[in-house]
Amino acid sequence: MEGKYVQEIASRLNLCLQQVNSIAQLQEDGATIPFIARYRKEATGNADEVVIADVSESIKYFSALEKRKETMLKTIGDLGKLSPELSKRIEDCFDSGVLEDIYLPFKPKRKTRATQAIDKGLLPLADLLWKQEAGDPESMAAPFTGENVKDSKEALQGARDIIAERISEHEQSRQVIRKLFGDSAVLTSKILSSKKEDEGAQKYRDYFEFSGSLADSPSHRTLAIRRGEKEGFLIMDINIGKEEALRALETIHLSGTGATSGEVKKAIEDGFTRLLKPAIESEFRVMAKNKADEEAIRVFSENLRQLLLASPLGKKRILALDPGFRTGCKLVCLDEQGNLLHNTTIFTLSVQQTAAAVSQLQQLVRQYRIEAIGIGNGTAGRETEQLVRSIDFGTPVSIFQ
């Protein structure tokens, strides 16, 4: 992994460079996240599984980003359009969305209305209109009519198609529309009229005519609407105010009020409606799904955590032991409600340490009226269980692993 990416990961996750480098090297050597978290604490600065997983995901992200950059640089280079400035922008980019915006004007395209217009020789007309100088668009278009273009109307339509695609690929245009989506996108759904009485659609009744802020949409709502759309009952859409979006684009691209500017204005509306809005909407569909998935996973994990933390023995006072040799056995004492009463670490590496550990366990059992002792089954689990079972606590205590 290149140093610039290591620095970026460390900065994003608030880690030191050594931690990121160590985790990257351990994973490259084949170590798993649980193994690293449990047995390589010194190398990772005691990073837990969550931090290591975050670093791992970041490494995957930047590895894929680097491969994408290589493809982009080669493609643009083959076109003969790779300037030193453009190359540096690509090399220094750490955001995949921004990177794709930079690449979009150079990206190989399928046949579009704009490419068809270019094939008909209408690119010079589009450039002429794009300048927005004084003149009559019809007169400007006349020289471009002929075998492939029957009249000035068709020529102007083709020129507007070229301009519309140019606007949709313009980096600042995409950033502005993306910001509008982020600030004010509205999630809507409606029932397909042919499915309204369908029995399977009734579970989506709350979303037959729904409209609400995308940013404030809870995960269950987003996932339900997406599921209804996938099953063929609902139509989902993500919208922003069209007038506001057009005003923002016109601020960037309109430079006059004449007839040629009028043609550009038409192209702006077409570019937004037909190209730019659907492209950015697709991005936000993916983002909304990912956000909903993450929130659903978080809720599930929290519910699972509470379930796992519930005492398997019911309301009993418990001493829980996490065995270990070199790092010692971590233990906690819990009351009937699972509240923490005491925590400490005992060691059993020497005879003296073992004797002290036995004495401490006996004292804790008496002091906190312990009814059961739970022992983990990790490293030193068997030895720790044998030791605990050999202790006379002077009172009945259940021992389980």
Coordinates of C-alpha atoms in Angstrom, one line a residue:
M1 CA 0.0 0.0 0.0
E2 CA 1.4 3.4 -1.1
G3 CA 2.4 5.8 1.7
K4 CA -0.1 8.5 0.6
Y5 CA -3.0 6.0 1.2
V6 CA -1.6 4.9 4.5
Q7 CA -1.4 8.6 5.6
E8 CA -5.0 9.1 4.4
I9 CA -6.3 6.1 6.3
A10 CA -4.5 7.1 9.4
S11 CA -5.9 10.6 9.2
R12 CA -9.5 9.4 8.5
L13 CA -9.5 6.8 11.3
N14 CA -7.4 8.9 13.8
L15 CA -4.7 6.3 14.0
C16 CA -0.9 6.5 13.8
L17 CA 0.9 5.4 10.7
Q18 CA 2.5 2.4 12.5
Q19 CA -0.8 0.9 13.3
V20 CA -2.1 1.1 9.8
N21 CA 1.1 -0.2 8.3
S22 CA 1.2 -3.1 10.8
I23 CA -2.5 -4.1 10.1
A24 CA -1.9 -3.9 6.4
Q25 CA 1.2 -6.1 6.6
L26 CA -0.4 -8.7 8.9
Q27 CA -3.4 -9.0 6.5
E28 CA -1.1 -9.3 3.5
D29 CA 0.6 -12.2 5.4
G30 CA -2.8 -13.9 5.7
A31 CA -3.8 -13.0 9.3
T32 CA -7.5 -12.7 10.0
I33 CA -9.1 -9.8 11.9
P34 CA -9.9 -11.9 15.0
F35 CA -6.3 -13.3 15.0
I36 CA -4.8 -9.8 14.7
A37 CA -7.1 -8.4 17.4
R38 CA -6.3 -11.2 19.9
Y39 CA -2.7 -12.1 19.3
R40 CA -1.0 -9.1 17.7
K41 CA -2.0 -6.3 20.2
E42 CA 1.6 -5.0 20.4
A43 CA 1.9 -4.5 16.7
T44 CA -1.5 -2.8 16.3
G45 CA -1.4 -0.6 19.4
N46 CA -4.2 -2.6 21.1
A47 CA -6.6 -1.9 18.2
D48 CA -9.8 -3.9 18.6
E49 CA -11.8 -5.8 15.9
V50 CA -13.8 -2.8 14.9
V51 CA -10.8 -0.6 14.2
I52 CA -9.0 -3.4 12.4
A53 CA -12.1 -4.0 10.2
D54 CA -12.2 -0.3 9.4
V55 CA -8.6 -0.3 8.4
S56 CA -9.2 -3.4 6.3
E57 CA -12.1 -1.9 4.5
S58 CA -10.2 1.3 3.8
I59 CA -7.3 -0.7 2.4
K60 CA -9.7 -2.5 0.0
Y61 CA -11.2 0.8 -1.0
F62 CA -7.9 2.5 -1.8
S63 CA -6.6 -0.6 -3.5
A64 CA -9.6 -0.6 -5.8
L65 CA -9.2 3.2 -6.3
E66 CA -5.6 2.8 -7.3
K67 CA -6.5 0.2 -9.9
R68 CA -9.2 2.5 -11.2
K69 CA -6.7 5.3 -11.5
E70 CA -4.4 3.2 -13.6
T71 CA -7.2 2.4 -16.0
M72 CA -8.2 6.0 -16.3
L73 CA -4.7 7.3 -16.9
K74 CA -4.1 4.7 -19.6
T75 CA -7.4 5.4 -21.3
I76 CA -6.9 9.2 -21.3
G77 CA -3.3 8.8 -22.3
D78 CA -4.3 6.6 -25.3
L79 CA -6.7 9.5 -26.3
G80 CA -3.7 11.9 -26.2
K81 CA -5.5 14.1 -23.7
L82 CA -3.5 13.4 -20.5
S83 CA -1.9 16.7 -19.4
P84 CA 0.4 16.9 -16.4
E85 CA -2.2 18.9 -14.5
L86 CA -4.9 16.3 -15.2
S87 CA -2.6 13.5 -14.3
K88 CA -1.8 15.1 -10.9
R89 CA -5.5 15.7 -10.2
I90 CA -6.2 12.0 -10.7
E91 CA -3.2 10.9 -8.7
D92 CA -4.0 13.2 -5.8
C93 CA -7.7 12.2 -5.6
F94 CA -8.9 10.1 -2.7
D95 CA -12.7 10.2 -3.4
S96 CA -14.1 7.7 -5.9
G97 CA -17.1 10.0 -6.7
V98 CA -14.9 12.9 -7.5
L99 CA -12.5 10.7 -9.5
E100 CA -15.4 9.5 -11.7
D101 CA -16.5 13.1 -12.3
I102 CA -13.0 13.9 -13.5
Y103 CA -12.9 10.9 -15.8
L104 CA -16.4 11.2 -17.2
P105 CA -15.7 13.5 -20.2
F106 CA -13.0 11.0 -21.3
K107 CA -14.9 7.8 -20.6
P108 CA -15.6 5.6 -23.6
K109 CA -19.3 5.9 -24.3
R110 CA -22.0 3.8 -25.8
K111 CA -23.9 5.4 -28.7
T112 CA -25.8 8.4 -27.4
R113 CA -27.8 11.2 -28.9
A114 CA -24.8 13.4 -28.6
T115 CA -22.4 10.9 -30.3
Q116 CA -24.9 10.5 -33.1
A117 CA -25.0 14.3 -33.5
I118 CA -21.2 14.5 -33.6
D119 CA -21.2 11.7 -36.2
K120 CA -23.5 14.0 -38.3
G121 CA -20.9 16.8 -38.1
L122 CA -22.8 19.0 -35.6
L123 CA -20.0 19.5 -33.1
P124 CA -18.9 22.8 -34.6
L125 CA -22.5 24.1 -34.4
A126 CA -22.7 23.1 -30.7
D127 CA -19.4 24.9 -30.1
L128 CA -20.8 28.0 -31.9
L129 CA -24.0 28.0 -29.7
W130 CA -21.9 27.3 -26.6
K131 CA -20.1 30.6 -27.1
Q132 CA -23.6 32.4 -26.7
E133 CA -22.6 35.2 -29.0
A134 CA -25.2 37.4 -30.8
G135 CA -26.8 35.8 -33.9
D136 CA -29.7 33.8 -35.2
P137 CA -29.5 30.1 -34.3
E138 CA -31.5 29.1 -37.4
S139 CA -29.0 30.9 -39.7
M140 CA -26.1 29.4 -37.8
A141 CA -27.6 25.9 -38.3
A142 CA -28.3 26.3 -42.0
P143 CA -24.8 25.4 -43.2
F144 CA -24.9 22.1 -41.3
T145 CA -28.0 20.7 -43.2
G146 CA -27.6 18.3 -46.0
E147 CA -27.7 14.5 -46.5
N148 CA -27.5 13.6 -42.8
V149 CA -29.4 16.6 -41.4
K150 CA -32.6 17.4 -43.2
D151 CA -33.2 21.0 -41.8
S152 CA -32.1 23.6 -39.3
K153 CA -34.5 22.3 -36.7
E154 CA -32.8 18.9 -36.7
A155 CA -29.4 20.5 -36.7
L156 CA -30.2 22.6 -33.6
Q157 CA -31.6 19.6 -31.8
G158 CA -28.4 17.7 -32.4
A159 CA -26.3 20.6 -31.2
R160 CA -28.4 20.8 -28.0
D161 CA -27.9 17.1 -27.5
I162 CA -24.2 17.6 -27.6
I163 CA -24.4 20.6 -25.2
A164 CA -26.8 18.6 -22.8
E165 CA -24.3 15.8 -22.6
R166 CA -21.4 18.3 -22.1
I167 CA -23.3 19.9 -19.2
S168 CA -24.2 16.5 -17.6
E169 CA -20.5 15.6 -17.6
H170 CA -19.3 19.0 -16.3
E171 CA -17.6 18.4 -13.0
Q172 CA -19.0 21.5 -11.2
S173 CA -22.5 20.8 -12.6
R174 CA -22.4 17.4 -11.0
Q175 CA -21.1 18.7 -7.7
V176 CA -23.9 21.4 -7.5
I177 CA -26.6 18.9 -8.3
R178 CA -25.1 16.4 -5.9
K179 CA -25.2 19.0 -3.1
L180 CA -28.8 19.8 -3.8
F181 CA -29.6 16.1 -3.5
G182 CA -27.7 15.9 -0.3
D183 CA -29.5 19.0 1.2
S184 CA -33.0 18.6 -0.1
A185 CA -33.7 15.2 -1.8
V186 CA -37.2 13.9 -1.3
L187 CA -38.0 10.2 -1.2
T188 CA -41.3 9.4 -2.8
S189 CA -43.2 6.2 -3.6
K190 CA -46.6 5.3 -5.1
I191 CA -48.5 2.1 -5.8
L192 CA -48.7 0.8 -9.4
S193 CA -52.4 1.3 -10.3
S194 CA -52.6 -2.3 -11.6
K195 CA -51.4 -3.6 -8.2
K196 CA -53.5 -1.5 -5.8
E197 CA -55.9 -4.4 -5.0
D198 CA -53.3 -7.1 -5.0
E199 CA -53.1 -9.0 -1.7
G200 CA -49.3 -8.9 -1.7
A201 CA -49.3 -5.1 -2.0
Q202 CA -51.3 -4.5 1.2
K203 CA -48.3 -4.8 3.4
Y204 CA -46.9 -1.7 1.7
R205 CA -50.2 0.3 2.2
D206 CA -48.3 3.0 4.2
Y207 CA -46.2 3.7 1.0
F208 CA -49.0 3.8 -1.6
E209 CA -48.7 7.6 -1.7
F210 CA -45.6 8.6 0.3
S211 CA -43.3 11.6 0.3
G212 CA -40.6 12.5 2.8
S213 CA -37.1 13.8 3.3
L214 CA -34.5 11.3 2.2
A215 CA -32.0 12.4 4.8
D216 CA -34.5 11.9 7.6
S217 CA -35.8 8.6 6.3
P218 CA -35.3 5.7 8.8
S219 CA -33.7 2.6 7.6
H220 CA -36.8 0.4 7.9
R221 CA -38.8 2.9 5.7
T222 CA -36.1 3.0 2.9
L223 CA -35.7 -0.8 2.9
A224 CA -39.5 -1.3 2.8
I225 CA -39.9 1.0 -0.1
R226 CA -37.0 -0.6 -2.0
R227 CA -38.5 -4.1 -1.3
G228 CA -41.9 -3.0 -2.5
E229 CA -40.3 -1.7 -5.7
K230 CA -38.3 -4.9 -6.2
E231 CA -41.5 -7.0 -5.8
G232 CA -43.2 -4.9 -8.4
F233 CA -45.8 -3.1 -6.3
L234 CA -44.2 0.4 -5.7
I235 CA -42.5 3.0 -7.8
M236 CA -39.7 4.7 -5.9
D237 CA -38.2 8.0 -6.8
I238 CA -35.7 10.5 -5.4
N239 CA -36.4 14.1 -6.4
I240 CA -35.1 17.6 -5.9
G241 CA -36.7 20.9 -6.9
K242 CA -36.3 21.2 -10.7
E243 CA -36.5 25.0 -10.8
E244 CA -33.8 25.4 -8.1
A245 CA -31.6 22.9 -10.0
L246 CA -32.0 24.6 -13.3
R247 CA -31.2 28.0 -11.7
A248 CA -28.0 26.6 -10.3
L249 CA -27.0 25.1 -13.7
E250 CA -27.9 28.3 -15.5
T251 CA -25.7 30.3 -13.1
I252 CA -22.8 28.1 -14.2
H253 CA -23.4 27.9 -17.9
L254 CA -25.5 30.8 -19.1
S255 CA -23.6 33.9 -20.1
G256 CA -26.2 36.0 -22.0
T257 CA -29.9 36.5 -22.8
G258 CA -29.9 36.3 -26.6
A259 CA -31.2 33.6 -29.0
T260 CA -28.1 31.4 -28.7
S261 CA -28.3 31.5 -24.9
G262 CA -31.9 30.4 -25.3
E263 CA -30.7 27.3 -27.1
V264 CA -28.2 26.6 -24.3
K265 CA -31.0 27.1 -21.8
K266 CA -33.0 24.4 -23.5
A267 CA -30.0 22.1 -23.5
I268 CA -29.5 22.8 -19.8
E269 CA -33.1 21.6 -19.0
D270 CA -32.7 18.6 -21.3
G271 CA -29.3 17.7 -19.8
F272 CA -30.7 17.9 -16.3
T273 CA -33.9 16.0 -16.9
R274 CA -32.6 13.3 -19.2
L275 CA -29.0 12.8 -18.0
L276 CA -27.8 14.6 -14.9
K277 CA -30.8 14.0 -12.6
P278 CA -31.0 10.2 -13.3
A279 CA -27.2 9.8 -12.8
I280 CA -27.1 11.6 -9.5
E281 CA -30.3 9.9 -8.4
S282 CA -28.7 6.5 -9.0
E283 CA -25.8 7.5 -6.7
F284 CA -28.2 8.5 -4.0
R285 CA -30.2 5.3 -4.4
V286 CA -27.1 3.4 -3.7
M287 CA -26.1 5.7 -0.8
A288 CA -29.6 5.4 0.8
K289 CA -29.5 1.6 0.5
N290 CA -26.0 1.4 2.1
K291 CA -27.0 3.8 4.9
A292 CA -30.2 1.8 5.5
D293 CA -28.3 -1.5 5.5
E294 CA -25.7 -0.1 8.0
E295 CA -28.4 1.2 10.3
A296 CA -30.3 -2.1 10.2
I297 CA -27.1 -4.0 11.0
R298 CA -26.4 -1.6 13.8
V299 CA -29.9 -2.1 15.3
F300 CA -29.6 -5.9 14.9
S301 CA -26.1 -6.0 16.5
E302 CA -27.3 -3.9 19.4
N303 CA -30.3 -6.2 20.0
L304 CA -28.0 -9.2 19.7
R305 CA -25.5 -7.7 22.1
Q306 CA -28.2 -7.2 24.7
L307 CA -29.3 -10.8 24.1
L308 CA -25.8 -12.2 24.5
L309 CA -25.2 -10.1 27.6
A310 CA -28.3 -11.5 29.3
S311 CA -27.3 -14.0 31.9
P312 CA -27.7 -17.6 30.7
L313 CA -28.4 -18.7 34.3
G314 CA -31.1 -16.1 35.0
K315 CA -30.8 -13.9 38.1
K316 CA -27.7 -15.2 39.7
R317 CA -24.6 -13.4 41.0
I318 CA -21.8 -14.4 38.6
L319 CA -18.0 -14.2 38.4
A320 CA -16.9 -14.3 34.7
L321 CA -13.3 -15.3 33.8
D322 CA -11.5 -14.6 30.5
P323 CA -8.5 -17.0 30.6
G324 CA -5.0 -16.0 29.6
F325 CA -1.4 -16.9 30.3
R326 CA 0.9 -14.0 29.5
T327 CA -1.7 -11.3 29.8
G328 CA -3.5 -12.9 32.8
C329 CA -7.1 -13.9 33.4
K330 CA -9.5 -10.9 33.3
L331 CA -12.4 -11.3 35.6
V332 CA -15.6 -9.4 36.5
C333 CA -18.2 -9.9 39.3
L334 CA -21.8 -9.2 38.3
D335 CA -25.0 -8.9 40.5
E336 CA -28.3 -10.5 39.7
Q337 CA -29.2 -7.7 37.2
G338 CA -25.8 -8.0 35.4
N339 CA -24.4 -4.8 36.9
L340 CA -20.7 -4.6 37.4
L341 CA -19.5 -5.1 41.0
H342 CA -15.8 -5.6 40.5
N343 CA -13.2 -6.2 37.9
T344 CA -9.5 -7.2 38.0
T345 CA -6.8 -9.4 36.5
I346 CA -5.2 -12.5 38.1
F347 CA -2.1 -14.3 36.9
T348 CA -1.2 -18.0 37.1
L349 CA 2.3 -18.2 35.5
S350 CA 4.1 -19.1 38.7
V351 CA 3.3 -21.0 41.9
Q352 CA 3.3 -17.8 43.9
Q353 CA 0.9 -16.1 41.4
T354 CA -1.4 -19.1 41.3
A355 CA -1.6 -19.2 45.2
A356 CA -2.5 -15.5 45.2
A357 CA -5.1 -16.0 42.4
V358 CA -6.8 -18.8 44.4
S359 CA -6.9 -16.7 47.5
Q360 CA -8.3 -13.8 45.6
L361 CA -11.0 -15.9 44.0
Q362 CA -12.1 -17.3 47.3
Q363 CA -12.3 -13.8 48.7
L364 CA -14.3 -12.5 45.8
V365 CA -16.8 -15.4 46.0
R366 CA -17.4 -14.6 49.7
Q367 CA -17.4 -10.9 49.3
Y368 CA -19.9 -10.7 46.4
R369 CA -21.9 -13.9 47.3
I370 CA -21.1 -15.4 43.9
E371 CA -23.4 -18.3 42.9
A372 CA -21.8 -19.3 39.6
I373 CA -18.5 -18.9 37.8
G374 CA -18.3 -18.8 34.0
I375 CA -15.0 -19.5 32.2
G376 CA -14.2 -18.6 28.6
N377 CA -12.9 -21.4 26.3
G378 CA -10.0 -19.5 24.7
T379 CA -6.3 -19.8 25.4
A380 CA -5.7 -21.3 28.9
G381 CA -9.4 -22.1 29.2
R382 CA -8.9 -25.8 30.1
E383 CA -6.1 -25.0 32.7
T384 CA -8.2 -22.2 34.2
E385 CA -11.2 -24.4 34.6
Q386 CA -9.1 -27.1 36.3
L387 CA -7.7 -24.6 38.7
V388 CA -11.2 -23.2 39.6
R389 CA -12.7 -26.6 40.1
S390 CA -9.9 -27.5 42.5
I391 CA -10.7 -24.5 44.8
D392 CA -12.8 -25.0 48.0
F393 CA -15.1 -22.0 48.1
G394 CA -16.9 -23.1 51.2
T395 CA -20.2 -22.6 49.5
P396 CA -22.0 -24.2 46.6
V397 CA -20.8 -22.5 43.3
S398 CA -21.8 -23.7 39.8
I399 CA -18.9 -23.7 37.4
F400 CA -19.5 -23.7 33.6
Q401 CA -17.5 -23.1 30.5

